[in-house]
Short mmCIF file of C-alpha atoms in Angstrom, two decimals:
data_model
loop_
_atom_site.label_atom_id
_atom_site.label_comp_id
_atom_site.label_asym_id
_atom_site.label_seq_id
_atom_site.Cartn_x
_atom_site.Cartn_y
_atom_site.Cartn_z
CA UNK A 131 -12.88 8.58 -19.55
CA UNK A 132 -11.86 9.11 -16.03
CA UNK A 133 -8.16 9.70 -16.00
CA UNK A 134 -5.80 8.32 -13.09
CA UNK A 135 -3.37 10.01 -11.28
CA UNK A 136 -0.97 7.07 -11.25
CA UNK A 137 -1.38 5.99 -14.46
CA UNK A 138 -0.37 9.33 -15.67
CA UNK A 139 2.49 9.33 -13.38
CA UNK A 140 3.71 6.01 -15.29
CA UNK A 141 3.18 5.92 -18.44
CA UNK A 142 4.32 2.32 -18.31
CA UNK A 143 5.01 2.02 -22.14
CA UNK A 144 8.26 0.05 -22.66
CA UNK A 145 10.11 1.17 -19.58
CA UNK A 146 9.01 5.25 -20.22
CA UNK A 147 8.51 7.27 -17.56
CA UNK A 148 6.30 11.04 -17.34
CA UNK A 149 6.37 12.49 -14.50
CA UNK A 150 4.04 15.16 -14.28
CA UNK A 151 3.92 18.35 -11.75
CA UNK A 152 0.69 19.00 -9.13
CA UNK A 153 -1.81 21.17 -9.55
CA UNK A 154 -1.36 24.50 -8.34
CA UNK A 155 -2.54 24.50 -5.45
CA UNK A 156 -3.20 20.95 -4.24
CA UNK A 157 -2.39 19.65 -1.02
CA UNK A 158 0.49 17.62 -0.57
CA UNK A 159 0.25 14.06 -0.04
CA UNK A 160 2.71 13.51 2.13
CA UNK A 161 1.94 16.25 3.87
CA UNK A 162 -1.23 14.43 4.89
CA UNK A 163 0.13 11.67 5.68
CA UNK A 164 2.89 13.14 8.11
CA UNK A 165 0.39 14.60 10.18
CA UNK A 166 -1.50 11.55 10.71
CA UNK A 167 0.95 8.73 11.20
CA UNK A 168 3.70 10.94 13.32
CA UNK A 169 0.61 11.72 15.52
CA UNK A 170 -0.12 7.41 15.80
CA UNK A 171 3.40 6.84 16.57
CA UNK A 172 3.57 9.58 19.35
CA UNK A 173 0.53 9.08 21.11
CA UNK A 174 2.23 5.17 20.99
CA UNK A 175 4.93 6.61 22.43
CA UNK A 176 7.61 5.17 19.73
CA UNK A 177 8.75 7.96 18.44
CA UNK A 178 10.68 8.40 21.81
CA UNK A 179 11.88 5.39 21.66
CA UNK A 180 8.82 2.88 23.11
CA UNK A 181 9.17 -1.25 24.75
CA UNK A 182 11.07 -3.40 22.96
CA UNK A 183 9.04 -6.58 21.38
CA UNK A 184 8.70 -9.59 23.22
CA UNK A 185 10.68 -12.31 22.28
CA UNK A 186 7.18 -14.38 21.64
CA UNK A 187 5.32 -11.77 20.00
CA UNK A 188 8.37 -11.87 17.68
CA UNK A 189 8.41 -15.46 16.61
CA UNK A 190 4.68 -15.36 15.57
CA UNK A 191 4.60 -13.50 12.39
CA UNK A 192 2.11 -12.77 9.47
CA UNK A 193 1.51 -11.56 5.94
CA UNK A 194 -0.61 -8.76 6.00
CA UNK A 195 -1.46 -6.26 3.28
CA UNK A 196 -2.82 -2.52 3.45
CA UNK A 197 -4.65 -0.76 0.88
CA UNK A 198 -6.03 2.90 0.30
CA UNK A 199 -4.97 4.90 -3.17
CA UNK A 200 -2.15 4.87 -4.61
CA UNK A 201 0.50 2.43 -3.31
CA UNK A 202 3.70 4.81 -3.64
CA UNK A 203 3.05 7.20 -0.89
CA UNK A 204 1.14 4.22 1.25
CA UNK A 205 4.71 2.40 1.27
CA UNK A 206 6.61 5.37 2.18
CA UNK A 207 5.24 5.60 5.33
CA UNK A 208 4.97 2.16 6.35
CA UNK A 209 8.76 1.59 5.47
CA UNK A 210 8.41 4.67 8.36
CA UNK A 211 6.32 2.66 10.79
CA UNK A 212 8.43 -0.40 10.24
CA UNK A 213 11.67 1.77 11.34
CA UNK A 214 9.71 3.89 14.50
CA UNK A 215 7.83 0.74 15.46
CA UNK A 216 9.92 -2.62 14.66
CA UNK A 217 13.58 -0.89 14.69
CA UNK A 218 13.78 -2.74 11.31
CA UNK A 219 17.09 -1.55 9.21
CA UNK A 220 17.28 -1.49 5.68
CA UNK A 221 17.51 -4.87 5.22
CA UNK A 222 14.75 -6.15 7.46
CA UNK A 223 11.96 -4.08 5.95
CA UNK A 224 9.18 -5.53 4.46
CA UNK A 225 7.09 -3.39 3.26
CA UNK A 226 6.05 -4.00 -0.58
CA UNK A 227 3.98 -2.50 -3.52
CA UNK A 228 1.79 -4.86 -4.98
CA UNK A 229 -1.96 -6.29 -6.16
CA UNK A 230 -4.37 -8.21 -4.04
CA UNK A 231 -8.41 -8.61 -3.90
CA UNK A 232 -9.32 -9.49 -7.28
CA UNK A 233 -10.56 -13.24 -7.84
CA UNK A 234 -8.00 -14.44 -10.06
CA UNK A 235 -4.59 -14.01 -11.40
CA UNK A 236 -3.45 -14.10 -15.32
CA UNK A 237 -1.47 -16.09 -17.43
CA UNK A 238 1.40 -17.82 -15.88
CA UNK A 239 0.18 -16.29 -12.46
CA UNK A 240 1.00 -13.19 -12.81
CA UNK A 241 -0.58 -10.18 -11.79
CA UNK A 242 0.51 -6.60 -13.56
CA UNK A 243 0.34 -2.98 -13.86
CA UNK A 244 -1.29 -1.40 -17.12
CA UNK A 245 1.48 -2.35 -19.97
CA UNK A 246 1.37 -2.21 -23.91
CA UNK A 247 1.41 -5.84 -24.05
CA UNK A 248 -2.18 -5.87 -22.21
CA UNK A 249 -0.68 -8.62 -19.80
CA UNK A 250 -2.17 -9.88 -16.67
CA UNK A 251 -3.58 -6.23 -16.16
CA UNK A 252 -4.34 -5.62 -12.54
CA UNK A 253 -7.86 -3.47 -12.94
CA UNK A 254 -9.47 -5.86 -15.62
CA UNK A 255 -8.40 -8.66 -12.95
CA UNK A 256 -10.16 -7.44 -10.37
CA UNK A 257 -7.18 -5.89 -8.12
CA UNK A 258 -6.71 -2.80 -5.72
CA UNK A 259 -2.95 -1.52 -5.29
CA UNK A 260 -1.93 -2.42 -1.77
CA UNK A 261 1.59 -2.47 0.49
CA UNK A 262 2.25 -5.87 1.87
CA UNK A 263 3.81 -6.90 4.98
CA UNK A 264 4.83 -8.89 7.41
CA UNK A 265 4.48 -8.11 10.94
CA UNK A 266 4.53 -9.81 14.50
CA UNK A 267 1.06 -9.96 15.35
CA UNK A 268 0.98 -8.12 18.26
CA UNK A 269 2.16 -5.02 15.59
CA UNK A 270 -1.14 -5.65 13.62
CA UNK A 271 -3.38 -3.37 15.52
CA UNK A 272 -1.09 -1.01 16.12
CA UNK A 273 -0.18 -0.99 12.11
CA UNK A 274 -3.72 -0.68 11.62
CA UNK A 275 -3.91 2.35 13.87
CA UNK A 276 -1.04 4.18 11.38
CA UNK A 277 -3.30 2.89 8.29
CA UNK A 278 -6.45 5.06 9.62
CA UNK A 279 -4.04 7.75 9.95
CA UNK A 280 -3.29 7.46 6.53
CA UNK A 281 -6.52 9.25 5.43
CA UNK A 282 -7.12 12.75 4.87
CA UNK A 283 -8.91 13.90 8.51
CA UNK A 284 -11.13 16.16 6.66
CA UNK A 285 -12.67 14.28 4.22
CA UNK A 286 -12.30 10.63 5.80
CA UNK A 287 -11.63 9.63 2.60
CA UNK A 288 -8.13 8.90 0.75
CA UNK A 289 -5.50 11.91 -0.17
CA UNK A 290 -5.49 10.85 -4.14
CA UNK A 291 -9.38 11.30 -4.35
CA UNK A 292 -8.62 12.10 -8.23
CA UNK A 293 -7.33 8.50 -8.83
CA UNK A 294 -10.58 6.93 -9.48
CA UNK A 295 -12.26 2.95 -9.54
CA UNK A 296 -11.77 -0.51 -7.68
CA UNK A 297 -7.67 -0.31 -8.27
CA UNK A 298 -7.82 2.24 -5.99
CA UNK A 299 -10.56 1.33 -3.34
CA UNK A 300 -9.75 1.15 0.47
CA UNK A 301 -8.86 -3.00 1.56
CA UNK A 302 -7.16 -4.48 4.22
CA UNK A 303 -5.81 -8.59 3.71
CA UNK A 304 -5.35 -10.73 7.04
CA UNK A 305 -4.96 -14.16 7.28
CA UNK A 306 -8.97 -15.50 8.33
CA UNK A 307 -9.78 -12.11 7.00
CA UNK A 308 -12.91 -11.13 9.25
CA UNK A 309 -11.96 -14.32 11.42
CA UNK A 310 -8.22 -13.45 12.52
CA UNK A 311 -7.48 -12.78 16.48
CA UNK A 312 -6.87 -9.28 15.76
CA UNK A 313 -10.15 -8.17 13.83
CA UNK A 314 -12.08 -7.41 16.70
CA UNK A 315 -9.76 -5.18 17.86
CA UNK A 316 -9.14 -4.14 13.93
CA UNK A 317 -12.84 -3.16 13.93
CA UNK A 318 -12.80 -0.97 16.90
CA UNK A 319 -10.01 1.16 15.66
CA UNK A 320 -11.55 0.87 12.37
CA UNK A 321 -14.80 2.57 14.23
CA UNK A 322 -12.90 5.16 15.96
CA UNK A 323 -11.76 6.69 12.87
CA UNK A 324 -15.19 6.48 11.71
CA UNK A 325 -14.93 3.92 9.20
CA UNK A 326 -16.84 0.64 8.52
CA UNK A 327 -15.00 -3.19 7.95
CA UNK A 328 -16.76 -5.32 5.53
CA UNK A 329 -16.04 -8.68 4.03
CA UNK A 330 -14.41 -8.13 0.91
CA UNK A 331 -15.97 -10.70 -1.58
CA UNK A 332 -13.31 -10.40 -4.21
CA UNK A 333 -13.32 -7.61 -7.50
CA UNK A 334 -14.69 -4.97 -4.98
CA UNK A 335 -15.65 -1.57 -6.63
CA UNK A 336 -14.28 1.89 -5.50
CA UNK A 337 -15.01 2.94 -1.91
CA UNK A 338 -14.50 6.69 -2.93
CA UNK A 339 -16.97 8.97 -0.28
CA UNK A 340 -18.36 5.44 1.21
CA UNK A 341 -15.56 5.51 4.83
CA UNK A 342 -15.64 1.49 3.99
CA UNK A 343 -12.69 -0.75 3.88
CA UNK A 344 -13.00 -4.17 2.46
CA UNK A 345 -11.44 -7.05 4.62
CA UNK A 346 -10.01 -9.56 2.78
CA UNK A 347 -8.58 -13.72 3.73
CA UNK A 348 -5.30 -13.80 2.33
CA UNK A 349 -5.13 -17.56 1.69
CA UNK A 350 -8.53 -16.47 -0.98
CA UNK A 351 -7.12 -13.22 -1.88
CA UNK A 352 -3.42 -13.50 -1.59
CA UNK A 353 -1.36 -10.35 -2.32
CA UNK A 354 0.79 -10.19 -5.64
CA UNK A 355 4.07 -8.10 -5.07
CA UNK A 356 4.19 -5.55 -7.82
CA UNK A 357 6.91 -4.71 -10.22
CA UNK A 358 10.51 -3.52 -9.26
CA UNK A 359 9.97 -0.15 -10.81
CA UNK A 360 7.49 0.52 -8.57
CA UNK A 361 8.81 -0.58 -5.23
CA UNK A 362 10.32 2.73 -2.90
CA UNK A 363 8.79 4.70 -5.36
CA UNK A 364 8.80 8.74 -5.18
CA UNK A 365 5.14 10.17 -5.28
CA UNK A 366 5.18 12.88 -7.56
CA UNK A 367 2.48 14.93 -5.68
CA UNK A 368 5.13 16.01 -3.25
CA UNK A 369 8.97 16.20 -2.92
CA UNK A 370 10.64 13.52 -4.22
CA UNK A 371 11.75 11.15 -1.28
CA UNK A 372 15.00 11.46 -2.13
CA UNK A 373 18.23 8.70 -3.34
CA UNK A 374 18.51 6.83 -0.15
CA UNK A 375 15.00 5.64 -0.22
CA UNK A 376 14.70 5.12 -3.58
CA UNK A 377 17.75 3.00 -3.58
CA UNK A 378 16.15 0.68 -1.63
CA UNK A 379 14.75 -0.41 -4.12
CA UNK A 380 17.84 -2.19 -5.65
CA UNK A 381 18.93 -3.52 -2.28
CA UNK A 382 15.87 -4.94 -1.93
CA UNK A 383 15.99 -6.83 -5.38
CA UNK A 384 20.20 -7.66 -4.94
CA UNK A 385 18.70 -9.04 -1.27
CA UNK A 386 15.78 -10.93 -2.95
CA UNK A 387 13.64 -9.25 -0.62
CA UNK A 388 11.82 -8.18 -3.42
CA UNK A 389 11.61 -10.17 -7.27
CA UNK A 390 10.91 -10.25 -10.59
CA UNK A 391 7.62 -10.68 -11.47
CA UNK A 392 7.39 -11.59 -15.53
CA UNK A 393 5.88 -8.41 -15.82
CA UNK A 394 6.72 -5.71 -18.38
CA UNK A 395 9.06 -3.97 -15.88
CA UNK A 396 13.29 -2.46 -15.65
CA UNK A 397 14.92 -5.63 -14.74
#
């Protein structure tokens, strides 16, 4: 039985929590992932400081979502990219945890991570774990840059490779999918990191070793925020994140930024 990373992580059984510690010897996560997205931002020229958005680039905004492993560290460092690229403060990010590309939702609507209760279960659905967004979409190329970056440079393929099957496959939600404004400019990026856009048709398998990324319509294959417990998450494969970012978490939820989802979760 292949055994996920995540999953192992959480053992989401009434609100209990393992944490395990890495493997001697395995790279760190978000050691990965600082080399590529502080090397997008620079060569943007935003971590100096960059142009300020326009004031109509601002008012046009959309719901995106970004997919590729496990959603913990892929949150951490777009809560990053929304401070470096948007200014955003605490209370303007928008970055969420959550479920999207399956073709349906379960009882009640609901959409949730592997619980005792066998409820609404994300994988059976059909689901890969994902960070929603919203961004001015003159940001969604430029987002999409940091998401290539997000890979591991070596291997072109994500920095979990032990979390394994179609929860954790590589997917990318716009609204239009393969029709938006931006996806031709999406798909060149996408080819300059040497990966390949396809239509996502919906319950999509693993794209493990493939250098695909499913493309997904949004108003088909809407995104389902995840639970509170796993919003500003730490990912245990590296140093813990630390208070401050965790605690966003509960600003988020006082804010209603974030919400319960009638899913076995801590609120």
């Amino acid at each position: 039985m292949l055994v996920h990373i995540c999953t192992l992580l959480l053992a989401f059984l009434g609100g209990t929590v393992i944490g395990l510690s890495p493997s001697d010897g395995m790279t760190s996560r978000r050691a990965l992932l600082r080399r590529g997205s502080a090397g997008v931002l620079a060569s943007a020229g935003i971590l100096a400081g960059g142009k300020a958005q326009s004031a109509a680039a601002a008012e046009t905004e959309e719901d995106v979502y970004f997919g590729v492993g496990c959603f913990w560290h892929i949150q951490h460092e777009f809560v990053e990219a929304e401070r470096a690229m948007l200014k955003r403060g605490d209370s303007q990010l928008t970055s969420k945890t959550g479920y999207a590309g399956g073709s349906a939702a379960g009882e009640g609507g609901r959409v949730c991570y592997h619980n005792r209760q066998f409820l609404a279960d994300y994988g059976k659905l059909g689901h890969g774990e994902v960070v929603g967004m919203t961004l001015p979409r003159d940001q969604i190329v430029p987002f999409t840059n940091v998401y290539f970056s997000l890979y591991n440079p070596r291997t072109k393929d994500r920095v979990d490779p032990m979390d394994r099957g179609g929860e954790y496959r590589s997917l990318i939600g716009l609204p239009g999918g393969t029709g938006h404004p931006s996806y031709p400019a999406m798909e060149a990026a996408a080819n300059d990191a040497g990966f390949k856009l396809i239509p996502g048709k919906g319950n999509d398998p693993d794209t493990l070793g493939k250098q695909i990324v499913f493309v997904y319509d949004t108003a088909k294959f809407p995104f389902y925020q995840a639970e509170v417990y796993h919003q500003y998450h730490n990912d245990f494969q590296s140093p813990p994140y630390g208070k401050a970012y965790n605690d966003l978490a509960d600003l988020a939820f006082d804010e209603g930024r974030i919400k319960s989802t009638g899913c076995p979760d801590r609120v």
